[in-house]
DNA sequence: AAGTGGTCTAGACCACCAT
DNA sequence: TGGTGGTCTAGACCACTTA
């Protein structure tokens, strides 16, 4: 088997790409179309090698990258699994607040409002949808140890989350990204965040139980699914009196 | 060659460790003791395999991890190089501020003060030194597009940076971490940061050209060298009027 | 015992770079 | 042209999990 894929076993792949990239794309396709669901095991490396007519080493290299991206999880002796949005994973990869003593805690979410609306121009650009397309706007209050700490304003395209409503959102078990994943097949795999400092106005101050003029951490998030497709905007206001935002590049 | 290293070619390694971990440690040793210097190439994979009496694949796996940690850089056809603290690398991995328009810019540094002092209790713990050990305290003003944006307060142990003084610090070419690396052989390879929101007091406001009471982003950083050894504390205050802090997990 | 991922080897060939 | 890293293969054996 030569390096380039001039007419290989993996169809629909650009020429000149390494074989393992093609294998990675084939596996990703299986994830996108729901062939292998979150929490479940994908076929064994030997089986995939057989399916794709490549060597096990090549399959391993493809899976290596997906594991590095936290899309797949390997468990020796058990198999390779599609990462699911459990509370633990959310806490580790998608929730960056910790107590000033360093402790991590799962936040309790309280739905403040849920409305149907239309995308503003800048939102449409960031979400890759049309200006004026339908969106849901969701406001949540997050508590840590019972105290209000974060106000989250979420914007998601209605076309991706058909028939989502306040009842479904409120009745979910588990995390918000778990709901996206379980009910709508949308798997958030990466987020990008921009942080700045701002001041609490009267209404947000009231929600967070702080005086207006209190400094707050403002976080603008874009959440992405496979192939860097944006699926959610989220703007957070954080009272950093007792908590901090942790930014730490992971080590091996 | 079996998996475990009961009495292998690589001495001084715990039993039961994979061979490639031992190889990785041997390579890291060469980096720590300055055998292979930043910017220079390490021996070829074939040569290392020969030196360590292992297969090329095992050397590659060790290097793979060091490359993933941004400690080494591979360049096809040229060799594998020790990452150096160039302005570009700093901008990409150690400086997280971007303009609100998304543009990255190298900051201009102005030394405000340089004093010899002794470590406070909490600083000593974070730096892994004794309480009261000598440290340098350095205050810098960072400008972006000519405007003051950041105040940096740096604390470093004097024992690691012997004979550092204001003149040496001010006369450096390149980045601060470049100075640590070139003159003291201390290679910062990872940072951890905690962010919160605060208010400008009168003196910091004056330095940043903002009114007291302006919200600022506070960043507490610990910088690490090999083996997770802390070597620098840095506290930053950022005017986020025109700039934001970018937190983005890197993709493959 | 069977099946999974994890490690290690040896070798072939390709792509890229310097000379 | 020679040396470097990059890809791909094939096979052996180990470690771990499950039944």
Coordinates of C-alpha atoms (C1' of nucleotides) in Angstrom, one line a residue:
Chain A
X1 CA 0.0 0.0 0.0
X2 CA 1.5 3.3 -1.0
X3 CA 1.1 6.5 0.8
X4 CA -1.1 8.5 -1.4
X5 CA -4.7 7.5 -1.9
X6 CA -5.0 7.5 -5.7
X7 CA -7.7 4.9 -5.8
X8 CA -7.7 3.3 -2.4
X9 CA -10.2 1.4 -0.3
X10 CA -11.6 4.7 1.1
X11 CA -13.7 6.5 -1.3
X12 CA -14.4 10.2 -1.6
X13 CA -11.1 11.4 -0.1
X14 CA -8.9 14.1 -1.6
X15 CA -5.8 12.8 -3.3
X16 CA -2.4 13.1 -1.6
X17 CA -3.9 12.6 1.9
X18 CA -2.3 10.0 4.1
X19 CA -4.3 6.8 4.4
X20 CA -4.8 7.2 8.2
X21 CA -6.5 10.6 7.5
X22 CA -8.9 8.9 5.2
X23 CA -9.6 6.3 7.9
X24 CA -10.1 9.0 10.4
X25 CA -12.7 10.7 8.2
X26 CA -14.5 7.4 7.7
X27 CA -14.7 6.9 11.4
X28 CA -15.8 10.5 11.9
X29 CA -18.6 9.9 9.4
X30 CA -19.8 7.0 11.4
X31 CA -20.0 9.3 14.4
X32 CA -21.7 12.1 12.5
X33 CA -24.4 10.0 11.1
X34 CA -25.1 8.2 14.4
X35 CA -23.9 4.8 13.3
X36 CA -21.8 4.7 16.5
X37 CA -23.5 6.5 19.3
X38 CA -22.0 8.3 22.3
X39 CA -21.2 6.0 25.1
X40 CA -21.1 2.9 22.8
X41 CA -18.1 1.1 21.5
X42 CA -16.9 1.4 18.0
X43 CA -15.7 -1.8 16.2
X44 CA -12.3 -3.2 17.4
X45 CA -9.2 -2.0 15.7
X46 CA -8.8 -5.3 14.0
X47 CA -12.3 -5.2 12.7
X48 CA -11.9 -1.7 11.4
X49 CA -8.7 -2.6 9.7
X50 CA -10.6 -5.4 8.0
X51 CA -13.5 -3.2 7.0
X52 CA -11.3 -0.5 5.6
X53 CA -8.7 -2.9 4.1
X54 CA -5.8 -1.3 5.9
X55 CA -3.3 -2.4 8.5
X56 CA -4.1 -2.2 12.2
X57 CA -1.3 0.3 12.6
X58 CA -3.0 2.7 10.3
X59 CA -6.3 2.4 12.1
X60 CA -4.5 3.0 15.4
X61 CA -3.0 6.2 14.1
X62 CA -6.4 7.5 13.0
X63 CA -7.9 6.6 16.4
X64 CA -4.9 8.1 18.1
X65 CA -5.8 11.5 16.8
X66 CA -9.5 11.2 17.6
X67 CA -8.5 10.2 21.2
X68 CA -6.2 13.2 21.4
X69 CA -9.2 15.4 20.4
X70 CA -11.3 13.7 23.1
X71 CA -13.8 12.4 20.6
X72 CA -13.0 8.8 21.3
X73 CA -11.9 7.1 24.5
X74 CA -9.8 4.0 24.7
X75 CA -10.1 1.5 27.4
X76 CA -7.6 -1.3 27.4
X77 CA -9.2 -4.7 27.3
X78 CA -12.7 -3.2 26.8
X79 CA -12.7 -1.3 23.6
X80 CA -12.9 2.2 22.1
X81 CA -15.8 4.3 23.0
X82 CA -17.5 7.4 21.7
X83 CA -17.2 10.2 24.2
X84 CA -20.5 11.0 25.9
X85 CA -21.5 14.2 27.7
X86 CA -21.5 12.9 31.2
X87 CA -21.4 15.3 34.2
X88 CA -17.8 14.4 34.7
X89 CA -16.7 15.2 31.2
X90 CA -18.6 18.5 31.2
X91 CA -16.9 19.4 34.5
X92 CA -13.5 18.6 33.1
X93 CA -13.6 19.9 29.6
X94 CA -16.5 22.4 29.3
X95 CA -16.8 24.0 32.7
X96 CA -13.8 26.0 33.7
X97 CA -14.8 27.5 37.0
X98 CA -13.2 26.3 40.2
X99 CA -13.4 27.5 43.8
X100 CA -10.6 29.8 45.0
X101 CA -9.5 26.8 47.1
X102 CA -9.2 24.8 43.8
X103 CA -12.2 22.6 44.2
X104 CA -14.4 21.6 41.3
X105 CA -18.1 21.3 41.7
X106 CA -20.9 20.5 39.3
X107 CA -23.2 23.6 39.0
X108 CA -27.0 23.4 39.6
X109 CA -28.9 25.0 36.7
X110 CA -32.0 27.0 37.0
X111 CA -33.9 28.0 33.9
X112 CA -34.8 31.6 33.9
X113 CA -36.3 32.1 30.5
X114 CA -36.7 30.3 27.2
X115 CA -37.9 32.3 24.1
X116 CA -38.1 31.9 20.4
X117 CA -36.5 34.7 18.5
X118 CA -34.5 35.5 15.3
X119 CA -30.8 35.7 14.9
X120 CA -29.1 39.0 15.0
X121 CA -26.6 39.7 12.3
X122 CA -23.5 39.0 14.4
X123 CA -25.1 35.8 15.8
X124 CA -25.9 34.6 12.4
X125 CA -22.3 35.0 11.2
X126 CA -20.9 33.2 14.3
X127 CA -23.5 30.3 13.9
X128 CA -23.1 30.1 10.2
X129 CA -26.9 30.6 9.6
X130 CA -28.9 33.2 7.8
X131 CA -29.6 36.6 9.4
X132 CA -33.1 36.4 10.8
X133 CA -33.2 32.6 11.0
X134 CA -35.0 31.3 14.0
X135 CA -33.1 30.7 17.2
X136 CA -33.9 29.8 20.8
X137 CA -32.7 32.1 23.5
X138 CA -32.2 30.5 26.9
X139 CA -31.2 32.1 30.1
X140 CA -29.9 30.0 33.0
X141 CA -28.7 30.8 36.5
X142 CA -25.9 28.5 37.7
X143 CA -25.4 27.9 41.4
X144 CA -22.4 26.5 43.2
X145 CA -22.8 25.3 46.7
X146 CA -26.3 26.9 46.6
X147 CA -25.0 30.4 45.8
X148 CA -25.7 32.0 42.4
X149 CA -22.5 32.5 40.5
X150 CA -23.1 32.5 36.8
X151 CA -25.7 33.8 34.4
X152 CA -25.7 32.0 31.1
X153 CA -27.3 33.4 27.9
X154 CA -27.5 30.7 25.3
X155 CA -28.4 31.1 21.6
X156 CA -28.9 28.0 19.4
X157 CA -30.4 27.7 15.9
X158 CA -33.9 26.3 15.9
X159 CA -33.2 24.4 12.7
X160 CA -30.8 22.1 14.6
X161 CA -33.0 21.6 17.6
X162 CA -36.4 20.9 16.2
X163 CA -39.3 21.1 18.6
X164 CA -37.1 22.0 21.5
X165 CA -39.2 23.8 24.1
X166 CA -39.1 24.9 27.7
X167 CA -40.6 21.7 29.0
X168 CA -38.1 19.5 27.1
X169 CA -35.2 21.7 28.2
X170 CA -36.3 21.7 31.8
X171 CA -37.1 18.0 32.0
X172 CA -33.6 16.9 30.8
X173 CA -31.5 14.6 32.8
X174 CA -27.9 15.5 32.9
X175 CA -26.1 18.3 31.2
X176 CA -27.2 20.6 28.5
X177 CA -24.7 19.2 26.0
X178 CA -26.0 15.8 27.0
X179 CA -29.4 16.9 25.9
X180 CA -28.1 18.2 22.6
X181 CA -26.4 14.8 22.1
X182 CA -29.1 12.4 23.3
X183 CA -32.1 14.1 21.7
X184 CA -30.7 15.9 18.7
X185 CA -27.6 13.9 17.8
X186 CA -25.5 17.0 18.1
X187 CA -22.2 16.3 19.8
X188 CA -20.3 19.3 21.0
X189 CA -16.6 18.4 20.9
X190 CA -14.8 21.7 21.2
X191 CA -15.4 25.2 22.6
X192 CA -13.6 28.5 22.1
X193 CA -13.9 31.2 24.7
X194 CA -13.0 34.9 24.9
X195 CA -12.9 36.5 28.3
X196 CA -13.1 40.1 29.5
X197 CA -14.0 42.0 32.6
X198 CA -17.2 44.0 33.0
X199 CA -19.4 45.5 35.7
X200 CA -22.7 44.1 37.0
X201 CA -25.7 46.3 36.2
X202 CA -28.7 46.4 38.4
X203 CA -30.6 43.4 37.0
X204 CA -27.7 41.0 36.7
X205 CA -26.5 42.1 40.1
X206 CA -29.8 41.3 41.5
X207 CA -29.7 37.8 40.0
X208 CA -26.2 37.1 41.3
X209 CA -26.8 38.7 44.6
X210 CA -24.1 41.4 44.2
X211 CA -24.2 45.1 44.1
X212 CA -24.4 46.8 40.8
X213 CA -20.9 47.9 39.9
X214 CA -19.4 44.6 41.1
X215 CA -16.7 43.4 38.6
X216 CA -17.8 40.3 36.7
X217 CA -16.0 38.0 34.3
X218 CA -17.6 38.0 30.9
X219 CA -17.2 34.8 28.8
X220 CA -18.2 34.6 25.1
X221 CA -18.3 31.0 24.0
X222 CA -18.7 29.3 20.6
X223 CA -19.4 25.6 20.8
X224 CA -18.5 23.4 17.8
X225 CA -19.4 19.9 16.7
X226 CA -17.6 17.7 14.1
X227 CA -15.8 19.5 11.3
X228 CA -15.7 22.7 13.3
X229 CA -19.3 23.4 12.7
X230 CA -20.6 26.0 15.2
X231 CA -23.8 24.9 17.0
X232 CA -24.2 27.2 20.1
X233 CA -23.3 30.7 21.3
X234 CA -23.1 31.3 25.0
X235 CA -22.5 34.4 26.9
X236 CA -21.7 34.1 30.6
X237 CA -21.4 36.6 33.4
X238 CA -19.5 35.2 36.4
X239 CA -19.2 36.5 39.9
X240 CA -15.5 35.8 40.7
X241 CA -15.7 36.6 44.4
X242 CA -15.4 33.0 45.4
X243 CA -14.5 31.3 42.1
X244 CA -11.9 31.6 39.3
X245 CA -11.7 30.6 35.7
X246 CA -9.0 27.9 35.1
X247 CA -7.0 27.9 31.9
X248 CA -4.6 25.1 31.8
X249 CA -3.1 23.3 28.8
X250 CA -3.4 19.6 29.4
X251 CA -0.3 17.5 29.8
X252 CA 0.3 14.0 28.6
Chain B
X1 CA 12.4 -7.0 23.5
X2 CA 9.6 -7.3 25.9
X3 CA 7.4 -4.5 27.2
X4 CA 8.6 -4.1 30.7
X5 CA 12.1 -2.7 31.4
X6 CA 13.4 -5.2 33.9
X7 CA 17.0 -4.6 32.9
X8 CA 16.9 -2.8 29.6
X9 CA 19.2 -0.5 27.8
X10 CA 17.9 2.5 29.6
X11 CA 19.1 2.7 33.1
X12 CA 17.5 4.4 36.1
X13 CA 13.9 4.0 35.0
X14 CA 11.1 2.5 37.2
X15 CA 10.1 -1.1 36.4
X16 CA 7.0 -1.7 34.5
X17 CA 7.2 1.4 32.4
X18 CA 6.9 1.2 28.7
X19 CA 10.2 1.4 26.8
X20 CA 9.1 4.6 25.0
X21 CA 8.5 6.3 28.3
X22 CA 12.1 5.5 29.3
X23 CA 13.3 6.8 26.0
X24 CA 11.3 10.0 26.5
X25 CA 12.9 10.5 29.8
X26 CA 16.3 10.0 28.4
X27 CA 15.6 12.6 25.7
X28 CA 14.2 15.0 28.3
X29 CA 17.3 14.6 30.4
X30 CA 19.4 15.7 27.4
X31 CA 17.1 18.8 27.3
X32 CA 17.3 19.5 31.0
X33 CA 21.1 19.3 31.2
X34 CA 21.6 21.4 28.1
X35 CA 23.1 18.6 25.9
X36 CA 20.6 19.6 23.2
X37 CA 19.9 23.3 23.2
X38 CA 16.8 25.3 22.2
X39 CA 16.7 25.9 18.5
X40 CA 19.2 23.1 17.8
X41 CA 18.4 19.7 16.3
X42 CA 18.5 16.6 18.4
X43 CA 20.0 13.5 16.8
X44 CA 18.0 11.8 14.1
X45 CA 15.5 9.1 15.0
X46 CA 17.7 6.4 13.6
X47 CA 20.7 7.7 15.6
X48 CA 18.7 7.8 18.8
X49 CA 17.4 4.3 18.2
X50 CA 21.0 3.2 17.8
X51 CA 22.1 5.1 20.9
X52 CA 19.3 3.7 23.1
X53 CA 19.3 0.2 21.4
X54 CA 15.6 0.3 20.6
X55 CA 13.7 0.4 17.4
X56 CA 13.0 3.5 15.5
X57 CA 9.3 3.1 16.1
X58 CA 9.9 3.3 19.8
X59 CA 11.9 6.5 19.5
X60 CA 9.2 7.9 17.3
X61 CA 6.6 7.3 19.9
X62 CA 8.7 9.0 22.6
X63 CA 9.2 12.0 20.3
X64 CA 5.5 12.0 19.4
X65 CA 4.6 12.9 22.9
X66 CA 7.3 15.5 23.3
X67 CA 6.1 17.1 20.1
X68 CA 2.5 17.0 21.4
X69 CA 3.7 18.9 24.5
X70 CA 5.4 21.5 22.2
X71 CA 8.8 20.6 23.7
X72 CA 10.1 19.4 20.4
X73 CA 9.3 20.4 16.8
X74 CA 9.6 18.1 13.8
X75 CA 10.5 19.3 10.4
X76 CA 10.3 16.8 7.6
X77 CA 13.5 16.5 5.8
X78 CA 15.4 18.7 8.2
X79 CA 15.3 17.1 11.6
X80 CA 13.7 17.4 15.1
X81 CA 14.4 20.6 17.0
X82 CA 14.2 21.8 20.6
X83 CA 11.5 24.4 20.8
X84 CA 12.9 27.9 21.4
X85 CA 11.2 30.9 22.9
X86 CA 10.9 33.0 19.8
X87 CA 8.5 35.9 19.7
X88 CA 6.1 33.8 17.5
X89 CA 6.0 30.9 20.0
X90 CA 5.3 33.3 22.9
X91 CA 2.5 35.0 21.0
X92 CA 1.0 31.6 20.2
X93 CA 1.3 29.7 23.4
X94 CA 2.1 32.1 26.2
X95 CA 0.3 35.3 25.4
X96 CA -3.4 35.0 25.2
X97 CA -4.6 38.5 24.6
X98 CA -6.1 39.4 21.2
X99 CA -7.8 42.5 20.0
X100 CA -11.6 42.5 20.0
X101 CA -11.2 42.3 16.2
X102 CA -9.3 39.1 16.7
X103 CA -5.9 40.3 15.8
X104 CA -2.8 39.2 17.5
X105 CA 0.0 41.6 18.3
X106 CA 3.4 41.3 20.0
X107 CA 3.3 43.5 23.1
X108 CA 6.0 46.1 23.9
X109 CA 7.4 45.7 27.4
X110 CA 8.4 48.6 29.6
X111 CA 10.3 47.8 32.9
X112 CA 8.7 49.7 35.7
X113 CA 10.6 48.2 38.6
X114 CA 13.0 45.5 39.6
X115 CA 13.6 44.7 43.3
X116 CA 15.3 42.0 45.4
X117 CA 13.0 40.7 48.1
X118 CA 12.0 37.6 50.0
X119 CA 9.3 35.1 49.2
X120 CA 6.0 35.4 51.0
X121 CA 4.6 32.1 52.4
X122 CA 2.1 31.5 49.6
X123 CA 4.7 32.4 47.0
X124 CA 7.2 30.0 48.4
X125 CA 4.6 27.2 48.3
X126 CA 3.7 27.9 44.7
X127 CA 7.4 28.1 43.7
X128 CA 8.5 25.1 45.7
X129 CA 11.1 27.1 47.6
X130 CA 11.6 28.0 51.2
X131 CA 9.7 30.7 52.9
X132 CA 11.8 33.8 53.0
X133 CA 14.1 32.6 50.2
X134 CA 15.3 35.4 48.0
X135 CA 13.3 36.3 44.9
X136 CA 13.2 39.0 42.3
X137 CA 10.1 41.1 41.9
X138 CA 9.7 42.6 38.5
X139 CA 6.9 44.9 37.3
X140 CA 6.3 45.5 33.6
X141 CA 3.9 47.6 31.6
X142 CA 2.8 46.0 28.3
X143 CA 1.6 48.1 25.5
X144 CA -0.4 47.0 22.4
X145 CA -0.4 49.4 19.5
X146 CA 1.2 51.9 21.8
X147 CA -1.5 51.9 24.4
X148 CA -0.9 50.5 27.9
X149 CA -3.0 47.3 28.4
X150 CA -1.4 45.1 30.9
X151 CA 0.5 45.4 34.2
X152 CA 2.6 42.3 34.9
X153 CA 4.0 41.5 38.4
X154 CA 6.6 38.7 38.1
X155 CA 8.1 36.8 41.0
X156 CA 11.1 34.5 40.3
X157 CA 13.4 32.6 42.7
X158 CA 16.9 34.3 42.9
X159 CA 18.5 30.9 43.2
X160 CA 17.5 29.9 39.7
X161 CA 18.4 33.3 38.1
X162 CA 21.8 34.0 39.6
X163 CA 23.1 37.5 39.1
X164 CA 20.0 38.7 37.3
X165 CA 19.7 42.4 37.6
X166 CA 17.8 45.3 36.1
X167 CA 20.4 45.9 33.5
X168 CA 20.5 42.3 32.2
X169 CA 16.7 42.2 32.3
X170 CA 16.3 45.4 30.4
X171 CA 19.1 44.7 27.9
X172 CA 17.6 41.4 26.8
X173 CA 16.8 40.7 23.2
X174 CA 13.5 38.9 22.6
X175 CA 11.0 37.7 25.1
X176 CA 11.3 37.2 28.9
X177 CA 11.1 33.5 28.6
X178 CA 13.7 33.7 25.9
X179 CA 16.0 35.4 28.5
X180 CA 15.3 32.7 31.0
X181 CA 16.2 30.1 28.4
X182 CA 19.2 31.7 26.8
X183 CA 20.9 33.0 29.9
X184 CA 19.8 30.7 32.7
X185 CA 19.0 27.5 30.8
X186 CA 15.4 27.5 32.2
X187 CA 13.0 26.5 29.6
X188 CA 9.4 27.3 30.4
X189 CA 7.2 24.7 28.7
X190 CA 3.8 25.1 30.3
X191 CA 1.7 27.7 32.1
X192 CA -1.4 27.4 34.2
X193 CA -3.6 30.5 34.7
X194 CA -6.5 31.4 36.9
X195 CA -8.7 34.4 35.9
X196 CA -11.0 36.6 37.8
X197 CA -12.5 40.1 37.5
X198 CA -11.4 43.0 39.7
X199 CA -11.5 46.8 39.8
X200 CA -8.7 49.2 39.0
X201 CA -7.4 51.1 42.0
X202 CA -6.0 54.6 41.6
X203 CA -2.4 53.7 41.0
X204 CA -3.0 50.8 38.5
X205 CA -5.6 52.9 36.8
X206 CA -3.1 55.6 36.4
X207 CA -0.6 53.2 34.8
X208 CA -3.2 51.8 32.4
X209 CA -4.8 55.1 31.7
X210 CA -8.2 54.2 33.0
X211 CA -10.3 55.6 35.8
X212 CA -10.2 53.9 39.1
X213 CA -13.1 51.5 39.4
X214 CA -12.7 50.3 35.8
X215 CA -13.2 46.5 35.6
X216 CA -9.9 44.7 34.9
X217 CA -9.1 41.1 34.2
X218 CA -6.8 39.6 36.8
X219 CA -4.6 36.7 35.7
X220 CA -2.6 34.6 38.2
X221 CA 0.0 32.5 36.3
X222 CA 2.4 29.7 37.3
X223 CA 5.0 28.9 34.7
X224 CA 6.6 25.4 34.7
X225 CA 9.7 23.9 33.2
X226 CA 10.4 20.2 32.7
X227 CA 8.9 17.7 35.1
X228 CA 6.3 20.2 36.2
X229 CA 8.8 22.3 38.2
X230 CA 7.4 25.8 38.9
X231 CA 9.8 28.6 38.0
X232 CA 7.8 31.8 37.8
X233 CA 4.7 33.5 39.3
X234 CA 3.1 36.2 37.3
X235 CA 0.1 38.3 38.2
X236 CA -1.4 40.4 35.4
X237 CA -4.0 43.1 35.4
X238 CA -5.6 43.6 31.9
X239 CA -7.6 46.4 30.6
X240 CA -10.2 44.5 28.4
X241 CA -11.7 47.6 26.9
X242 CA -10.1 46.8 23.5
X243 CA -8.7 43.3 24.1
X244 CA -9.9 39.9 25.2
X245 CA -8.3 36.8 26.7
X246 CA -8.5 33.8 24.3
X247 CA -9.0 30.3 25.7
X248 CA -9.1 27.8 22.9
X249 CA -8.2 24.1 23.0
X250 CA -5.9 23.5 20.1
X251 CA -7.1 21.1 17.4
X252 CA -5.1 18.6 15.4
Chain C
dA1 C1' -10.4 -18.6 27.3
dA2 C1' -11.4 -15.1 24.1
dG3 C1' -11.3 -10.5 22.8
dT4 C1' -9.6 -5.9 23.4
dG5 C1' -6.2 -2.3 23.3
dG6 C1' -0.9 -1.4 24.3
dT7 C1' 4.0 -2.1 23.2
dC8 C1' 7.8 -3.2 20.3
dT9 C1' 10.1 -4.7 16.4
dA10 C1' 11.8 -4.8 11.4
dG11 C1' 11.6 -3.3 7.1
dA12 C1' 9.9 -1.0 2.9
dC13 C1' 8.9 3.0 0.6
dC14 C1' 7.6 8.1 0.2
dA15 C1' 8.2 13.2 0.7
dC16 C1' 11.0 16.8 1.8
dC17 C1' 15.4 19.3 2.5
dA18 C1' 20.2 20.5 2.0
dT19 C1' 24.3 20.1 -0.7
Chain D
dT1 C1' 22.6 12.3 -3.7
dG2 C1' 22.2 11.4 1.0
dG3 C1' 19.9 12.3 5.2
dT4 C1' 15.8 13.5 7.5
dG5 C1' 11.1 12.7 9.1
dG6 C1' 6.3 10.5 7.4
dT7 C1' 3.6 6.6 6.2
dC8 C1' 2.3 1.9 6.0
dT9 C1' 2.7 -2.9 6.7
dA10 C1' 3.0 -7.5 9.2
dG11 C1' 3.6 -9.9 13.1
dA12 C1' 4.8 -11.0 17.9
dC13 C1' 3.8 -10.6 22.5
dC14 C1' 1.9 -8.2 26.8
dA15 C1' -1.8 -6.3 29.9
dC16 C1' -6.4 -5.9 30.9
dT17 C1' -11.4 -7.0 30.9
dT18 C1' -15.2 -10.0 30.6
dA19 C1' -17.5 -14.1 30.7

